[in-house]
Every structure is written in C-alpha cells, then in structure tokens.
Short mmCIF file of C-alpha atoms in Angstrom, two decimals:
data_model
loop_
_atom_site.label_atom_id
_atom_site.label_comp_id
_atom_site.label_asym_id
_atom_site.label_seq_id
_atom_site.Cartn_x
_atom_site.Cartn_y
_atom_site.Cartn_z
CA UNK G 14 -13.97 11.92 26.21
CA UNK G 15 -17.74 12.06 26.55
CA UNK G 16 -17.41 12.53 30.32
CA UNK G 17 -14.40 14.84 30.54
CA UNK G 18 -15.02 17.25 27.64
CA UNK G 19 -18.41 18.66 28.80
CA UNK G 20 -17.08 18.97 32.35
CA UNK G 21 -13.94 20.81 31.17
CA UNK G 22 -15.96 23.16 28.96
CA UNK G 23 -18.42 23.84 31.76
CA UNK G 24 -15.64 24.71 34.20
CA UNK G 25 -13.68 26.84 31.72
CA UNK G 26 -16.57 28.79 30.18
CA UNK G 27 -18.01 32.04 31.52
CA UNK G 28 -21.55 31.64 32.94
CA UNK G 29 -23.18 33.55 30.07
CA UNK G 30 -21.36 31.44 27.48
CA UNK G 31 -21.48 28.02 29.12
CA UNK G 32 -24.40 26.74 27.05
CA UNK G 33 -22.67 27.74 23.83
CA UNK G 34 -19.31 26.27 24.84
CA UNK G 35 -20.69 22.90 25.93
CA UNK G 36 -22.96 22.92 22.90
CA UNK G 37 -19.87 23.16 20.70
CA UNK G 38 -19.03 19.61 21.73
CA UNK G 39 -22.35 18.37 20.39
CA UNK G 40 -21.90 20.42 17.22
CA UNK G 41 -18.49 18.85 16.71
CA UNK G 42 -20.10 15.43 17.14
CA UNK G 43 -22.70 16.27 14.50
CA UNK G 44 -19.94 17.31 12.10
CA UNK G 45 -18.19 14.01 12.71
CA UNK G 46 -21.42 12.11 12.02
CA UNK G 47 -22.10 14.11 8.86
CA UNK G 48 -18.56 13.68 7.53
CA UNK G 49 -18.66 9.95 8.24
CA UNK G 50 -22.02 9.64 6.45
CA UNK G 51 -20.60 11.60 3.52
CA UNK G 52 -17.58 9.32 3.36
CA UNK G 53 -19.87 6.29 3.49
CA UNK G 54 -21.88 7.72 0.59
CA UNK G 55 -18.73 8.28 -1.45
CA UNK G 56 -17.41 4.81 -0.65
CA UNK G 57 -20.72 3.23 -1.68
CA UNK G 58 -19.54 3.64 -5.28
CA UNK G 59 -16.36 1.63 -4.58
CA UNK G 60 -16.31 -2.11 -5.16
CA UNK G 61 -14.27 -4.47 -3.01
CA UNK G 62 -12.90 -4.33 0.55
CA UNK G 63 -11.86 -0.66 0.24
CA UNK G 64 -15.54 0.20 0.61
CA UNK G 65 -15.32 -0.44 4.37
CA UNK G 66 -11.57 -0.19 5.00
CA UNK G 67 -11.30 3.44 3.87
CA UNK G 68 -13.97 4.80 6.28
CA UNK G 69 -12.38 2.88 9.15
CA UNK G 70 -8.84 4.02 8.34
CA UNK G 71 -9.72 7.71 7.99
CA UNK G 72 -10.78 7.84 11.64
CA UNK G 73 -7.13 8.12 12.66
CA UNK G 74 -6.94 11.66 11.21
CA UNK G 75 -9.12 13.46 13.81
CA UNK G 76 -7.46 11.43 16.56
CA UNK G 77 -4.05 12.83 15.59
CA UNK G 78 -5.43 16.38 15.39
CA UNK G 79 -6.94 16.02 18.88
CA UNK G 80 -3.72 14.62 20.31
CA UNK G 81 -1.73 17.61 19.04
CA UNK G 82 -4.32 20.25 19.97
CA UNK G 83 -4.60 19.07 23.59
CA UNK G 84 -1.13 20.45 24.24
CA UNK G 85 -2.44 24.00 23.70
CA UNK G 86 -5.45 23.77 26.03
CA UNK G 87 -5.34 25.68 29.35
CA UNK G 88 -6.09 23.84 32.57
CA UNK G 89 -9.49 24.33 34.17
CA UNK G 90 -9.22 27.26 36.63
CA UNK G 91 -11.38 25.40 39.15
CA UNK G 92 -9.13 22.35 38.93
CA UNK G 93 -6.07 24.54 39.55
CA UNK G 94 -7.66 26.27 42.55
CA UNK G 95 -8.62 22.90 44.03
CA UNK G 96 -4.92 21.98 43.95
CA UNK G 97 -3.75 25.24 45.51
CA UNK G 98 -2.22 26.62 42.30
CA UNK G 99 -3.75 30.08 42.54
CA UNK G 100 -1.14 31.74 40.36
CA UNK G 101 -1.77 29.31 37.53
CA UNK G 102 -5.51 29.63 38.08
CA UNK G 103 -5.28 33.42 37.74
CA UNK G 104 -3.28 33.08 34.53
CA UNK G 105 -5.77 30.55 33.14
CA UNK G 106 -8.73 32.79 33.99
CA UNK G 107 -6.97 35.76 32.42
CA UNK G 108 -6.43 33.77 29.27
CA UNK G 109 -10.03 32.57 29.19
CA UNK G 110 -11.81 35.75 30.29
CA UNK G 111 -9.64 38.83 29.73
CA UNK G 112 -7.45 38.21 26.66
CA UNK G 113 -4.47 37.31 28.84
CA UNK G 114 -4.86 40.13 31.40
CA UNK G 115 -4.54 38.10 34.59
CA UNK G 116 -4.85 41.14 36.88
CA UNK G 117 -8.18 42.32 35.49
CA UNK G 118 -10.71 43.04 38.30
CA UNK G 119 -13.24 40.59 36.88
CA UNK G 120 -10.62 37.83 36.94
CA UNK G 121 -9.83 38.53 40.58
CA UNK G 122 -13.50 38.52 41.58
CA UNK G 123 -14.22 35.24 39.82
CA UNK G 124 -11.13 33.68 41.34
CA UNK G 125 -12.28 34.76 44.82
CA UNK G 126 -15.65 33.10 44.31
CA UNK G 127 -14.11 29.90 42.97
CA UNK G 128 -11.67 29.86 45.90
CA UNK G 129 -14.47 30.41 48.38
CA UNK G 130 -16.44 27.48 46.95
CA UNK G 131 -13.39 25.21 46.95
CA UNK G 132 -12.59 26.02 50.59
CA UNK G 133 -16.15 25.23 51.64
CA UNK G 134 -16.27 22.01 49.62
CA UNK G 135 -12.97 20.71 51.01
CA UNK G 136 -14.54 20.46 54.43
CA UNK G 137 -17.14 18.02 53.12
CA UNK G 138 -14.97 15.54 51.22
CA UNK G 139 -16.25 13.50 48.30
CA UNK G 140 -17.19 9.90 47.60
CA UNK G 141 -19.50 8.08 45.22
CA UNK G 142 -21.76 7.22 48.15
CA UNK G 143 -22.37 10.93 48.74
CA UNK G 144 -24.18 11.09 45.41
CA UNK G 145 -26.86 8.80 46.84
CA UNK G 146 -27.58 11.09 49.78
CA UNK G 147 -29.53 14.32 49.93
CA UNK G 148 -29.05 16.94 48.57
CA UNK G 149 -26.94 15.43 45.76
CA UNK G 150 -29.35 12.55 45.13
CA UNK G 151 -31.78 14.91 43.40
CA UNK G 152 -29.03 16.19 41.10
CA UNK G 153 -27.85 12.66 40.33
CA UNK G 154 -31.37 11.60 39.36
CA UNK G 155 -31.70 14.69 37.17
CA UNK G 156 -28.31 14.18 35.48
CA UNK G 157 -28.87 10.47 34.86
CA UNK G 158 -32.44 11.19 33.77
CA UNK G 159 -31.27 13.71 31.18
CA UNK G 160 -28.80 11.22 29.73
CA UNK G 161 -31.33 8.38 29.83
CA UNK G 162 -34.08 10.34 28.14
CA UNK G 163 -31.68 11.64 25.50
CA UNK G 164 -31.29 8.05 24.36
CA UNK G 165 -35.03 7.40 24.65
CA UNK G 166 -35.65 10.17 22.12
CA UNK G 167 -34.75 7.42 19.67
CA UNK G 168 -32.06 9.52 18.04
CA UNK G 169 -29.68 6.60 17.67
CA UNK G 170 -32.45 4.53 16.14
CA UNK G 171 -32.77 7.19 13.46
CA UNK G 172 -29.05 7.79 13.00
CA UNK G 173 -27.79 4.20 13.11
CA UNK G 174 -30.72 2.38 11.53
CA UNK G 175 -32.03 5.05 9.18
CA UNK G 176 -31.00 2.88 6.19
CA UNK G 177 -33.43 0.18 7.37
CA UNK G 178 -36.14 2.80 7.88
CA UNK G 179 -35.50 4.35 4.46
CA UNK G 180 -35.54 0.91 2.87
CA UNK G 181 -38.90 0.19 4.48
CA UNK G 182 -40.21 3.52 3.20
CA UNK G 183 -39.36 2.51 -0.33
CA UNK G 184 -35.78 3.50 -1.17
CA UNK G 185 -34.09 0.74 -3.13
CA UNK G 186 -30.51 1.48 -4.21
CA UNK G 187 -27.56 1.58 -1.83
CA UNK G 188 -26.56 5.00 -3.18
CA UNK G 189 -29.98 6.59 -2.60
CA UNK G 190 -30.10 5.27 0.96
CA UNK G 191 -26.56 6.49 1.64
CA UNK G 192 -27.44 9.91 0.21
CA UNK G 193 -30.52 10.24 2.42
CA UNK G 194 -28.38 9.22 5.38
CA UNK G 195 -25.85 11.93 4.50
CA UNK G 196 -28.67 14.49 4.36
CA UNK G 197 -29.75 13.20 7.77
CA UNK G 198 -26.30 14.06 9.09
CA UNK G 199 -26.39 17.51 7.45
CA UNK G 200 -29.75 18.28 9.08
CA UNK G 201 -28.19 17.36 12.42
CA UNK G 202 -25.32 19.81 11.86
CA UNK G 203 -27.48 22.73 10.72
CA UNK G 204 -30.16 22.31 13.39
CA UNK G 205 -27.56 22.41 16.19
CA UNK G 206 -26.49 25.94 15.22
CA UNK G 207 -29.51 27.73 16.82
CA UNK G 208 -28.60 26.16 20.16
CA UNK G 209 -25.05 27.50 19.87
CA UNK G 210 -26.32 31.00 19.12
CA UNK G 211 -29.25 31.30 21.52
CA UNK G 212 -29.18 28.54 24.16
CA UNK G 213 -27.78 30.90 26.80
CA UNK G 214 -30.57 33.34 25.94
CA UNK G 215 -33.42 30.84 25.68
CA UNK G 216 -32.45 28.85 28.76
CA UNK G 217 -32.22 25.09 29.26
CA UNK G 218 -35.82 24.51 30.38
CA UNK G 219 -37.71 26.06 27.46
CA UNK G 220 -35.25 24.66 24.93
CA UNK G 221 -35.69 21.07 26.12
CA UNK G 222 -39.46 21.48 26.54
CA UNK G 223 -39.92 22.81 23.00
CA UNK G 224 -37.60 20.19 21.53
CA UNK G 225 -39.33 17.35 23.35
CA UNK G 226 -42.77 18.51 22.25
CA UNK G 227 -41.62 18.79 18.64
CA UNK G 228 -40.08 15.31 18.71
CA UNK G 229 -43.31 13.85 20.11
CA UNK G 230 -45.37 15.61 17.43
CA UNK G 231 -43.22 14.49 14.51
CA UNK G 232 -43.03 10.90 15.79
CA UNK G 233 -46.82 10.88 16.03
CA UNK G 234 -47.15 12.22 12.48
CA UNK G 235 -44.67 9.60 11.21
CA UNK G 236 -46.48 6.74 12.94
CA UNK G 237 -49.87 7.83 11.60
CA UNK G 238 -48.42 8.22 8.12
CA UNK G 239 -46.93 4.73 8.16
CA UNK G 240 -50.10 3.27 9.67
CA UNK G 241 -52.59 4.86 7.28
CA UNK G 242 -50.75 4.62 3.97
CA UNK G 243 -48.49 2.34 2.00
CA UNK G 244 -45.75 4.96 1.71
CA UNK G 245 -43.42 2.63 -0.20
CA UNK G 246 -45.73 2.72 -3.23
CA UNK G 247 -46.26 6.50 -3.37
CA UNK G 248 -43.32 8.83 -3.94
CA UNK G 249 -44.89 11.88 -2.27
CA UNK G 250 -45.78 9.91 0.86
CA UNK G 251 -42.29 8.42 1.00
CA UNK G 252 -40.82 11.93 0.82
CA UNK G 253 -43.18 13.06 3.60
CA UNK G 254 -42.08 10.15 5.81
CA UNK G 255 -38.40 10.93 5.20
CA UNK G 256 -39.07 14.58 6.06
CA UNK G 257 -40.65 13.50 9.37
CA UNK G 258 -37.42 11.65 10.18
CA UNK G 259 -35.41 14.77 9.37
CA UNK G 260 -37.69 16.93 11.52
CA UNK G 261 -37.25 14.61 14.51
CA UNK G 262 -33.47 14.82 14.06
CA UNK G 263 -33.65 18.62 13.79
CA UNK G 264 -35.78 18.87 16.95
CA UNK G 265 -33.28 16.71 18.81
CA UNK G 266 -30.30 18.67 17.50
CA UNK G 267 -31.23 22.04 19.01
CA UNK G 268 -32.50 20.65 22.31
CA UNK G 269 -31.53 17.25 23.68
CA UNK G 270 -28.31 17.11 21.68
CA UNK G 271 -26.49 19.85 23.63
CA UNK G 272 -28.65 20.05 26.78
CA UNK G 273 -28.29 16.40 27.82
CA UNK G 274 -24.54 17.00 28.12
CA UNK G 275 -24.75 20.57 29.40
CA UNK G 276 -27.06 20.04 32.38
CA UNK G 277 -25.11 17.18 34.06
CA UNK G 278 -21.84 19.05 33.54
CA UNK G 279 -23.00 22.14 35.45
CA UNK G 280 -25.31 21.01 38.27
CA UNK G 281 -22.83 19.22 40.57
CA UNK G 282 -20.44 20.78 43.11
CA UNK G 283 -16.81 20.62 42.11
CA UNK G 284 -15.84 18.13 44.80
CA UNK G 285 -18.03 15.44 43.19
CA UNK G 286 -18.30 16.76 39.63
CA UNK G 287 -15.90 14.24 38.10
CA UNK G 288 -17.51 11.29 39.90
CA UNK G 289 -21.03 12.45 39.11
CA UNK G 290 -20.26 12.99 35.43
CA UNK G 291 -18.75 9.53 35.20
CA UNK G 292 -22.05 8.11 36.51
CA UNK G 293 -24.27 10.21 34.23
CA UNK G 294 -22.11 9.44 31.19
CA UNK G 295 -22.18 5.73 32.03
CA UNK G 296 -25.98 6.00 32.13
CA UNK G 297 -25.92 7.46 28.63
CA UNK G 298 -23.77 4.68 27.22
CA UNK G 299 -25.72 1.90 28.94
CA UNK G 300 -28.95 3.30 27.52
CA UNK G 301 -27.21 3.75 24.17
CA UNK G 302 -26.24 0.08 24.19
CA UNK G 303 -29.79 -1.01 25.04
CA UNK G 304 -31.38 1.20 22.36
CA UNK G 305 -28.85 0.13 19.74
CA UNK G 306 -29.42 -3.53 20.55
CA UNK G 307 -33.21 -3.32 20.56
CA UNK G 308 -33.75 -0.97 17.61
CA UNK G 309 -33.33 -3.38 14.66
CA UNK G 310 -35.68 -5.89 16.28
CA UNK G 311 -38.28 -3.22 17.05
CA UNK G 312 -38.08 -1.71 13.56
CA UNK G 313 -38.66 -5.14 12.08
CA UNK G 314 -41.43 -6.30 14.40
CA UNK G 315 -43.20 -3.15 15.63
CA UNK G 316 -42.98 -0.94 12.56
CA UNK G 317 -45.11 2.21 12.95
CA UNK G 318 -45.96 1.27 16.55
CA UNK G 319 -42.34 1.96 17.52
CA UNK G 320 -42.68 5.62 16.55
CA UNK G 321 -46.03 5.89 18.32
CA UNK G 322 -44.42 4.51 21.48
CA UNK G 323 -41.55 7.01 21.17
CA UNK G 324 -44.09 9.82 20.81
CA UNK G 325 -45.80 8.76 24.04
CA UNK G 326 -42.45 8.50 25.84
CA UNK G 327 -41.56 12.03 24.71
CA UNK G 328 -44.87 13.42 25.94
CA UNK G 329 -44.20 11.88 29.35
CA UNK G 330 -40.67 13.26 29.27
CA UNK G 331 -42.00 16.77 28.61
CA UNK G 332 -44.06 16.54 31.80
CA UNK G 333 -41.03 15.40 33.81
CA UNK G 334 -38.91 18.22 32.39
CA UNK G 335 -41.56 20.77 33.34
CA UNK G 336 -41.72 19.43 36.88
CA UNK G 337 -38.08 18.76 37.72
CA UNK G 338 -35.59 20.58 35.44
CA UNK G 339 -34.63 23.96 36.98
CA UNK G 340 -33.25 26.82 34.92
CA UNK G 341 -29.48 27.33 35.27
CA UNK G 342 -28.69 29.79 32.48
CA UNK G 343 -26.27 32.65 33.28
CA UNK G 344 -25.50 31.25 36.75
CA UNK G 345 -21.97 30.53 37.86
CA UNK G 346 -21.25 26.93 38.81
CA UNK G 347 -21.01 28.06 42.42
CA UNK G 348 -24.41 29.81 42.33
CA UNK G 349 -26.19 26.76 40.91
CA UNK G 350 -25.97 25.16 44.38
CA UNK G 351 -28.55 27.68 45.60
CA UNK G 352 -30.96 26.75 42.81
CA UNK G 353 -31.06 23.20 44.14
CA UNK G 354 -31.52 24.47 47.68
CA UNK G 355 -34.85 25.89 46.47
CA UNK G 356 -38.08 23.98 45.82
CA UNK G 357 -37.85 20.47 44.35
CA UNK G 358 -40.48 21.60 41.83
CA UNK G 359 -38.61 23.30 39.03
CA UNK G 360 -41.51 25.56 38.03
CA UNK G 361 -41.48 27.05 41.55
CA UNK G 362 -37.72 27.65 41.67
CA UNK G 363 -36.90 31.33 42.09
CA UNK G 364 -33.64 31.00 40.13
CA UNK G 365 -32.26 34.25 41.51
CA UNK G 366 -28.58 35.01 41.02
CA UNK G 367 -27.34 35.41 44.58
CA UNK G 368 -25.12 38.14 45.88
CA UNK G 369 -21.87 36.66 47.12
CA UNK G 370 -19.59 38.43 49.55
CA UNK G 371 -15.92 37.55 49.03
CA UNK G 372 -14.72 35.64 52.07
CA UNK G 373 -11.17 35.07 50.93
CA UNK G 374 -8.27 37.29 49.98
CA UNK G 375 -6.05 35.82 47.32
CA UNK G 376 -4.17 38.98 46.52
CA UNK G 377 -3.82 40.60 43.12
CA UNK G 378 -0.53 39.00 42.16
CA UNK G 379 -0.83 35.41 43.24
CA UNK G 380 2.12 33.33 42.09
CA UNK G 381 3.57 29.88 42.43
CA UNK G 382 5.50 31.02 45.52
CA UNK G 383 2.45 32.17 47.50
CA UNK G 384 -0.20 29.69 46.39
CA UNK G 385 -1.43 29.33 49.93
CA UNK G 386 -5.12 29.22 50.68
CA UNK G 387 -5.80 32.11 53.05
CA UNK G 388 -9.17 32.54 54.66
CA UNK G 389 -10.15 35.98 55.93
CA UNK G 390 -11.99 35.85 59.19
#
C-alpha cells in the first residue's frame, strides 16, 4: 500500500493537483493515527482484556471499506497506455480530467504526450540494475534520501513513544497521557491541511526547507528546556515542553509528511517507476524499523541529548535539501525528466516547463479495436 498508493495518485493526478492528491494519502494516514489514538484513549477507561482487544479488532473496518472501494477506482492512464490499451486510457483520462468527456482536446493532448513518453521508454527497457546507473542513480539517491530523512525527523519517536516522553515530562495517569497522545494525533491531522491546500502553489523545495528548519528549531528549544529545567516539577514548563512536541509534529505534518511520499512517486520515468518506488519505500520501512527499535533506548539513556541530536540532523538535512532537491511543481511526469537533465545542483536548476511537440497520432476515437501504437514519422 505505501508503495503503490502514492505512485497511483501521482500517475492519475493532473500536474497542478499532484501535490494535493498524493498529500491526501498522508492526510488519510494522519486521520487513521488520530482515530486510533482516540480509541486508545477511550479504551483506557476499560478494565480487562477488552482494553487492547477492541482497538485491534476495529482495524478490520477500514480494511473492508478499502476492499469495496477499490472496485470503483479507474486504472492509471499511464499504465493503460504502457499496455497498448489506448481506448481505455482515453476513457480513464476523460473520467479523471474532463468529467467523463473522453474526446475533450485536453484529454487528447495529454494522451499524446503520455504515449510519446511510453514509446521512447520502451526502447530502453527496465531493470533494477538500471537504477544504479546514471542518470537514474541521482533520482534513486534523492528518493531514498527523502524517505530516509523523513524517518530521521524523529516523527515516529514522537508518535510511538510520546507516552514515555510525556511521562518523563511529568504526566502521571494513564488517561492524561492517552489524552495528550490523542491531541498529538489531532495536531497531525490539522497541520497536514495547509499542504493539501497550498503545496502545489508553494512548491516542494520551499515546503520541505521551511518544515525542516522549523523542526530543527523546535527540537533545539525542547532540548534546552529539558536540559535547563526540571520540567516535571513545574506545570507551566511541562506544558511548554508538550507544546514543543506538538510544534515538531505540526512542522512535520505540512512538509515531510506528504513530500517524502510525493517526491519519490513523481521523479522516476514510468518504465522504472514501480521498481524505484519499491526501493524507496523499502528504505522508509527499514529506517522506520531502526528508529522504532532505537527510540526507547535513546529516550531512556540520552534524554534531552536525543532532541539536540535530532535538531543537528535536521539542520544538516536542510542544507542537503537546498543543494539537491529540485522543484517539480506543476510539471507533468514526462517533463520532470528534463529537470534532472539540468544541473545536479538544485538551486541552479532552471525548472522550465518544456514545449513538447506531439510525435504520435492516436486519433480522436481510440477504441479497443484500434489500440495500436502508431508513430508518425
């Protein structure tokens, strides 16, 4: 799911809406986290084995909803074109772009450009080994780096082990800790909304740069607060420390939350997109495993130094983002190839939307009977 969904949304969305569409996946995740935290808070008042069985059992409900809803999803137009099903691809694009009008001029133009890219990519083939060679190696490093650094923001430390952090700050009862955790989830939901509304206007680069800088600043403030004061003995300081945690989560939610999934889903050519996304997603989960395993030990042994280290890591990440993350907003997936043909330094990339001359004629009424790839010489 974590590999296929961003890729599907990236392929199905219009260029000017791609950030919002892929961001919806992250927003849905934040809703799931918030609802699960809310259920945990409610179940904290229950005695006996139902306290943990009920949250586990309720997870079957969204699974059933997803299973049913998948039957109503259109295929990716790019996937259909790659398999020679131009008629179906036109219908899918019409449904996604023109309210079902498959013969709209904009649909035909986009289909021509997708077809052109597919024809060119077929000549090159695809294999995992190709990802290790130029020019795809740069994109692979960027995609894996985005997923790796998303985990090194420490977000899962704050989301999974916030109860231990809150307990160290001074919260005592199970209910108060569960309530603060539920608020943590709510902050995550609300702070993701700006990315949905304005990510395609702001751009990927400035969004991630601002978010990374904010995370570093709030981690630094939290570490200094924990170092200088005994926050567990002063209510106002404990509240300030909890607010720092919430601000880190909010900074992550509008930046790294959606962008770490968006960037890898849009930077690879279609012929290797599935393979590349499997590698970048695997990087995310491997890093997730390492962070999850190390976090309780580091919280216990390092204390405030953990948050200082995370602040330093985020400052270094901001520099890397400035140097190497190019802007891809409002570009079609086919045009993004030209961005990576530009300078390796992202701040020097021209990021111009290229003019593309249609090289193929697919006709205005492509159907299952004439789904033949025809190249115009």
